[in-house]
Amino acid sequence: MSEIKDQSIALFLDALASKAATPGGGSAAAVMGAQSAALTGMVCNLTIGKPKYAEVENEMRSLLAKSEALRAKLTDMIKADVDVFNKLMACYGLPKDSEEEKTTRSARIQAVLKEATDVPLECAKACAEAIELSRIAADKGNLGVISDAGVAVMAGYAALKSAALNVYINAGSMKDREFADAKITELEKILNGADIASEEIYQLVKAKL
Amino acid sequence: MSEIKDQSIALFLDALASKAATPGGGSAAAVMGAQSAALTGMVCNLTIGKPKYAEVENEMRSLLAKSEALRAKLTDMIKADVDVFNKLMACYGLPKDSEEEKTTRSARIQAVLKEATDVPLECAKACAEAIELSRIAADKGNLGVISDAGVAVMAGYAALKSAALNVYINAGSMKDREFADAKITELEKILNGADIASEEIYQLVKAKL
């Protein structure tokens, strides 16, 4: 099967709605995050080269480079979520007849759970960055397409909150509480204030319409 | 060119980020709304037929029918946004040399602006419905996939707030203030409380993780 990003939107939505375990919310979060970065990029692309915005040209070029790198990262995360989920499911499928098998299976599950916590945590970090990039687009981008910066912030916010749920789930199943708690702390530092920041950026856009 | 929904996610993201005027935030909003409905559908599909959830089986079947109809509607809106934008741009491109041409052009623009306000308003309504459907999934769906209901609500919320921006823009350019104000009033009725409702549903999911 081809990678999700190479499938059509309609097929992706079909797969999302189906009873297949993947793609699920983790991939949907990465798609929204990538949409956020793409829309910030769009604002940059429609600001760069316009004489009226010559003053912010360099800043827009730098913002575009950042948003495009972030878009690539978030696009890769669509697949990363599916991969780590499948890896986890494979561990749950390991034999557990003997004591030895049980021990091996449990150790494998616990190891992959760490990975399955890191993947959405990385996604959450990238989404928080997407939100901050949308702020620059909202603040200094071409007024003719400023609403796209507003969509960028909302997409980034939804993606962040969505990725967070997968961090909570996987950290919650972990036996290594020290590792899990450190990841939750890291996540909550990212989440802290994201709602206020997103609404601020949204209102900044709305005031310019 | 093929319809956006039949293009790959990667190509859609490329087009979104590009300096091409479409697809833009309106299509991105419809994609997020469709993702919301799809994820509610996924929760239904993974709840229906499970003996443990026999009690909510009928409700889940009804929810699935509603979410799938909504997904189809929102998927169609990806294209509707592009179509009405292009129609509007074509009007702005009409000749305006003579007084008669100016009058014709302005009348055409004003007529299409009404359509360009109705399209995102319909999208906003569908997204508000997607949020309410995600509440049922969050409330009664299979606990094993309940986080997907949390992603559904966030996607629906981001889509709603995104579609709203396009209603504001297009209604703002309208000369028929009575029509425009009626549309804004309708929009704000939809938006009113959506933030609280969405956070409530999100917290309902989070409490179940």
mmCIF file of C-alpha atoms in Angstrom, chain B:
data_model
loop_
_atom_site.group_PDB
_atom_site.id
_atom_site.type_symbol
_atom_site.label_atom_id
_atom_site.label_comp_id
_atom_site.label_asym_id
_atom_site.label_seq_id
_atom_site.Cartn_x
_atom_site.Cartn_y
_atom_site.Cartn_z
ATOM 1 C CA MET B 1 -7.182 19.174 -13.227
ATOM 2 C CA SER B 2 -8.759 16.557 -10.992
ATOM 3 C CA GLU B 3 -10.953 17.583 -8.098
ATOM 4 C CA ILE B 4 -9.029 18.396 -4.892
ATOM 5 C CA LYS B 5 -10.451 15.458 -2.952
ATOM 6 C CA ASP B 6 -9.019 13.119 -5.594
ATOM 7 C CA GLN B 7 -5.543 14.619 -5.263
ATOM 8 C CA SER B 8 -3.032 13.198 -2.827
ATOM 9 C CA ILE B 9 -2.642 14.754 0.606
ATOM 10 C CA ALA B 10 0.932 15.730 -0.264
ATOM 11 C CA LEU B 11 -0.186 17.533 -3.433
ATOM 12 C CA PHE B 12 -3.032 19.231 -1.584
ATOM 13 C CA LEU B 13 -0.555 20.509 1.009
ATOM 14 C CA ASP B 14 1.789 21.713 -1.755
ATOM 15 C CA ALA B 15 -1.077 23.594 -3.409
ATOM 16 C CA LEU B 16 -2.192 25.010 -0.063
ATOM 17 C CA ALA B 17 1.300 26.373 0.649
ATOM 18 C CA SER B 18 1.814 27.725 -2.871
ATOM 19 C CA LYS B 19 1.088 31.230 -4.076
ATOM 20 C CA ALA B 20 -1.926 29.939 -5.979
ATOM 21 C CA ALA B 21 -5.041 31.568 -4.560
ATOM 22 C CA THR B 22 -6.833 28.226 -4.302
ATOM 23 C CA PRO B 23 -7.033 25.972 -2.437
ATOM 24 C CA GLY B 24 -6.915 28.222 0.622
ATOM 25 C CA GLY B 25 -8.308 28.391 4.118
ATOM 26 C CA GLY B 26 -11.858 27.615 3.031
ATOM 27 C CA SER B 27 -10.878 24.274 1.551
ATOM 28 C CA ALA B 28 -8.624 23.543 4.521
ATOM 29 C CA ALA B 29 -11.609 24.174 6.797
ATOM 30 C CA ALA B 30 -13.760 21.729 4.833
ATOM 31 C CA VAL B 31 -11.001 19.093 4.984
ATOM 32 C CA MET B 32 -10.783 19.488 8.771
ATOM 33 C CA GLY B 33 -14.564 19.281 9.071
ATOM 34 C CA ALA B 34 -14.563 16.104 6.988
ATOM 35 C CA GLN B 35 -11.805 14.676 9.197
ATOM 36 C CA SER B 36 -13.987 15.402 12.212
ATOM 37 C CA ALA B 37 -16.965 13.545 10.747
ATOM 38 C CA ALA B 38 -14.709 10.685 9.609
ATOM 39 C CA LEU B 39 -13.270 10.221 13.109
ATOM 40 C CA THR B 40 -16.729 10.166 14.681
ATOM 41 C CA GLY B 41 -17.552 7.517 12.062
ATOM 42 C CA MET B 42 -14.456 5.553 13.052
ATOM 43 C CA VAL B 43 -15.537 5.496 16.693
ATOM 44 C CA CYS B 44 -18.981 4.237 15.594
ATOM 45 C CA ASN B 45 -17.484 1.572 13.337
ATOM 46 C CA LEU B 46 -15.327 0.317 16.205
ATOM 47 C CA THR B 47 -18.246 0.310 18.663
ATOM 48 C CA ILE B 48 -20.932 -1.325 16.503
ATOM 49 C CA GLY B 49 -21.003 -5.112 16.813
ATOM 50 C CA LYS B 50 -19.067 -5.253 20.100
ATOM 51 C CA PRO B 51 -21.075 -7.217 22.714
ATOM 52 C CA LYS B 52 -19.808 -4.854 25.427
ATOM 53 C CA TYR B 53 -21.492 -1.942 23.633
ATOM 54 C CA ALA B 54 -24.703 -3.734 22.600
ATOM 55 C CA GLU B 55 -26.722 -1.246 24.604
ATOM 56 C CA VAL B 56 -25.645 1.685 22.422
ATOM 57 C CA GLU B 57 -25.607 -0.268 19.147
ATOM 58 C CA ASN B 58 -28.671 1.430 17.674
ATOM 59 C CA GLU B 59 -27.509 4.864 18.703
ATOM 60 C CA MET B 60 -24.088 4.211 17.179
ATOM 61 C CA ARG B 61 -25.702 3.054 13.916
ATOM 62 C CA SER B 62 -27.747 6.224 13.763
ATOM 63 C CA LEU B 63 -24.681 8.326 14.640
ATOM 64 C CA LEU B 64 -22.687 6.606 11.896
ATOM 65 C CA ALA B 65 -25.355 7.376 9.291
ATOM 66 C CA LYS B 66 -25.356 11.027 10.351
ATOM 67 C CA SER B 67 -21.572 11.372 10.476
ATOM 68 C CA GLU B 68 -21.139 9.711 7.098
ATOM 69 C CA ALA B 69 -23.726 12.007 5.491
ATOM 70 C CA LEU B 70 -21.958 14.958 7.065
ATOM 71 C CA ARG B 71 -18.574 13.727 5.843
ATOM 72 C CA ALA B 72 -19.918 13.559 2.284
ATOM 73 C CA LYS B 73 -21.305 17.080 2.611
ATOM 74 C CA LEU B 74 -18.057 18.484 4.009
ATOM 75 C CA THR B 75 -15.981 16.676 1.393
ATOM 76 C CA ASP B 76 -18.080 18.369 -1.306
ATOM 77 C CA MET B 77 -17.384 21.706 0.362
ATOM 78 C CA ILE B 78 -13.652 21.385 -0.361
ATOM 79 C CA LYS B 79 -14.538 22.013 -4.007
ATOM 80 C CA ALA B 80 -17.436 24.402 -3.364
ATOM 81 C CA ASP B 81 -15.053 26.855 -1.724
ATOM 82 C CA VAL B 82 -12.702 26.836 -4.703
ATOM 83 C CA ASP B 83 -15.589 27.144 -7.174
ATOM 84 C CA VAL B 84 -17.166 30.172 -5.556
ATOM 85 C CA PHE B 85 -13.779 31.847 -5.114
ATOM 86 C CA ASN B 86 -13.017 31.414 -8.805
ATOM 87 C CA LYS B 87 -16.477 32.710 -9.682
ATOM 88 C CA LEU B 88 -15.836 35.790 -7.564
ATOM 89 C CA MET B 89 -12.411 36.364 -9.124
ATOM 90 C CA ALA B 90 -13.993 36.116 -12.588
ATOM 91 C CA CYS B 91 -16.424 38.881 -11.601
ATOM 92 C CA TYR B 92 -13.627 41.120 -10.360
ATOM 93 C CA GLY B 93 -12.001 40.548 -13.754
ATOM 94 C CA LEU B 94 -15.009 41.908 -15.678
ATOM 95 C CA PRO B 95 -14.386 45.090 -17.711
ATOM 96 C CA LYS B 96 -15.023 48.405 -15.980
ATOM 97 C CA ASP B 97 -14.349 50.970 -18.685
ATOM 98 C CA SER B 98 -17.822 52.398 -19.238
ATOM 99 C CA GLU B 99 -20.371 53.354 -16.624
ATOM 100 C CA GLU B 100 -22.572 50.528 -17.871
ATOM 101 C CA GLU B 101 -19.748 48.006 -17.477
ATOM 102 C CA LYS B 102 -19.038 49.305 -13.986
ATOM 103 C CA THR B 103 -22.672 48.842 -13.006
ATOM 104 C CA THR B 104 -22.860 45.337 -14.466
ATOM 105 C CA ARG B 105 -19.574 44.331 -12.846
ATOM 106 C CA SER B 106 -20.559 45.636 -9.440
ATOM 107 C CA ALA B 107 -23.949 43.918 -9.586
ATOM 108 C CA ARG B 108 -22.315 40.610 -10.525
ATOM 109 C CA ILE B 109 -19.765 40.930 -7.711
ATOM 110 C CA GLN B 110 -22.494 41.675 -5.184
ATOM 111 C CA ALA B 111 -24.560 38.686 -6.353
ATOM 112 C CA VAL B 112 -21.641 36.274 -6.144
ATOM 113 C CA LEU B 113 -20.586 37.690 -2.742
ATOM 114 C CA LYS B 114 -23.900 36.411 -1.380
ATOM 115 C CA GLU B 115 -23.034 32.954 -2.637
ATOM 116 C CA ALA B 116 -19.488 33.331 -1.297
ATOM 117 C CA THR B 117 -20.980 34.085 2.124
ATOM 118 C CA ASP B 118 -23.436 31.195 2.012
ATOM 119 C CA VAL B 119 -20.790 28.595 1.162
ATOM 120 C CA PRO B 120 -18.657 29.094 4.316
ATOM 121 C CA LEU B 121 -21.820 29.638 6.392
ATOM 122 C CA GLU B 122 -23.072 26.208 5.283
ATOM 123 C CA CYS B 123 -19.632 24.838 6.129
ATOM 124 C CA ALA B 124 -19.782 26.426 9.587
ATOM 125 C CA LYS B 125 -23.215 24.865 10.177
ATOM 126 C CA ALA B 126 -21.945 21.442 9.126
ATOM 127 C CA CYS B 127 -18.926 21.834 11.439
ATOM 128 C CA ALA B 128 -21.148 22.751 14.382
ATOM 129 C CA GLU B 129 -23.080 19.575 13.668
ATOM 130 C CA ALA B 130 -19.807 17.622 13.507
ATOM 131 C CA ILE B 131 -18.938 18.940 16.983
ATOM 132 C CA GLU B 132 -22.284 17.783 18.359
ATOM 133 C CA LEU B 133 -21.898 14.353 16.738
ATOM 134 C CA SER B 134 -18.444 13.988 18.286
ATOM 135 C CA ARG B 135 -20.069 14.543 21.689
ATOM 136 C CA ILE B 136 -22.161 11.384 21.285
ATOM 137 C CA ALA B 137 -19.077 9.442 20.182
ATOM 138 C CA ALA B 138 -17.161 10.795 23.200
ATOM 139 C CA ASP B 139 -20.033 9.994 25.520
ATOM 140 C CA LYS B 140 -20.953 6.496 24.361
ATOM 141 C CA GLY B 141 -18.271 5.187 22.009
ATOM 142 C CA ASN B 142 -15.816 2.324 22.535
ATOM 143 C CA LEU B 143 -13.360 3.406 25.235
ATOM 144 C CA GLY B 144 -10.512 1.813 23.280
ATOM 145 C CA VAL B 145 -10.797 4.484 20.579
ATOM 146 C CA ILE B 146 -12.300 7.313 22.591
ATOM 147 C CA SER B 147 -9.327 9.594 21.869
ATOM 148 C CA ASP B 148 -10.464 9.675 18.239
ATOM 149 C CA ALA B 149 -13.650 11.390 19.427
ATOM 150 C CA GLY B 150 -11.373 13.975 21.055
ATOM 151 C CA VAL B 151 -9.587 14.572 17.756
ATOM 152 C CA ALA B 152 -13.002 14.750 16.043
ATOM 153 C CA VAL B 153 -14.149 17.569 18.304
ATOM 154 C CA MET B 154 -10.945 19.584 17.883
ATOM 155 C CA ALA B 155 -10.992 19.166 14.090
ATOM 156 C CA GLY B 156 -14.642 20.267 14.004
ATOM 157 C CA TYR B 157 -13.938 23.275 16.206
ATOM 158 C CA ALA B 158 -10.951 24.424 14.134
ATOM 159 C CA ALA B 159 -13.000 23.968 10.965
ATOM 160 C CA LEU B 160 -15.906 25.979 12.380
ATOM 161 C CA LYS B 161 -13.726 28.911 13.435
ATOM 162 C CA SER B 162 -11.930 28.784 10.085
ATOM 163 C CA ALA B 163 -15.120 28.790 8.014
ATOM 164 C CA ALA B 164 -16.357 31.705 10.137
ATOM 165 C CA LEU B 165 -13.483 33.909 8.926
ATOM 166 C CA ASN B 166 -14.637 33.512 5.335
ATOM 167 C CA VAL B 167 -18.200 34.437 6.268
ATOM 168 C CA TYR B 168 -16.914 37.615 7.936
ATOM 169 C CA ILE B 169 -14.743 38.561 4.934
ATOM 170 C CA ASN B 170 -17.388 38.065 2.283
ATOM 171 C CA ALA B 171 -20.259 39.519 4.277
ATOM 172 C CA GLY B 172 -18.001 42.489 5.004
ATOM 173 C CA SER B 173 -17.633 43.304 1.301
ATOM 174 C CA MET B 174 -21.377 43.256 0.690
ATOM 175 C CA LYS B 175 -23.406 46.355 -0.051
ATOM 176 C CA ASP B 176 -26.682 44.694 0.926
ATOM 177 C CA ARG B 177 -26.146 45.239 4.654
ATOM 178 C CA GLU B 178 -29.467 43.658 5.580
ATOM 179 C CA PHE B 179 -28.479 40.388 3.929
ATOM 180 C CA ALA B 180 -24.933 40.592 5.315
ATOM 181 C CA ASP B 181 -26.046 41.356 8.867
ATOM 182 C CA ALA B 182 -28.565 38.508 8.782
ATOM 183 C CA LYS B 183 -25.765 36.116 7.763
ATOM 184 C CA ILE B 184 -23.437 37.406 10.477
ATOM 185 C CA THR B 185 -26.202 37.010 13.049
ATOM 186 C CA GLU B 186 -26.776 33.453 11.854
ATOM 187 C CA LEU B 187 -23.042 32.736 12.062
ATOM 188 C CA GLU B 188 -22.674 34.161 15.535
ATOM 189 C CA LYS B 189 -25.583 32.065 16.751
ATOM 190 C CA ILE B 190 -23.632 29.018 15.543
ATOM 191 C CA LEU B 191 -20.354 30.217 17.053
ATOM 192 C CA ASN B 192 -21.928 31.140 20.366
ATOM 193 C CA GLY B 193 -20.863 28.583 22.965
ATOM 194 C CA ALA B 194 -18.961 26.424 20.470
ATOM 195 C CA ASP B 195 -15.706 27.062 22.340
ATOM 196 C CA ILE B 196 -17.193 25.929 25.647
ATOM 197 C CA ALA B 197 -18.959 22.937 24.068
ATOM 198 C CA SER B 198 -15.766 21.820 22.336
ATOM 199 C CA GLU B 199 -13.653 22.094 25.459
ATOM 200 C CA GLU B 200 -16.342 20.184 27.380
ATOM 201 C CA ILE B 201 -16.276 17.323 24.878
ATOM 202 C CA TYR B 202 -12.474 17.335 24.857
ATOM 203 C CA GLN B 203 -12.393 17.119 28.656
ATOM 204 C CA LEU B 204 -15.008 14.350 28.594
ATOM 205 C CA VAL B 205 -12.618 12.363 26.381
ATOM 206 C CA LYS B 206 -9.538 13.228 28.436
ATOM 207 C CA ALA B 207 -11.244 12.050 31.638
ATOM 208 C CA LYS B 208 -11.799 8.649 30.037
ATOM 209 C CA LEU B 209 -8.200 8.029 28.915
#
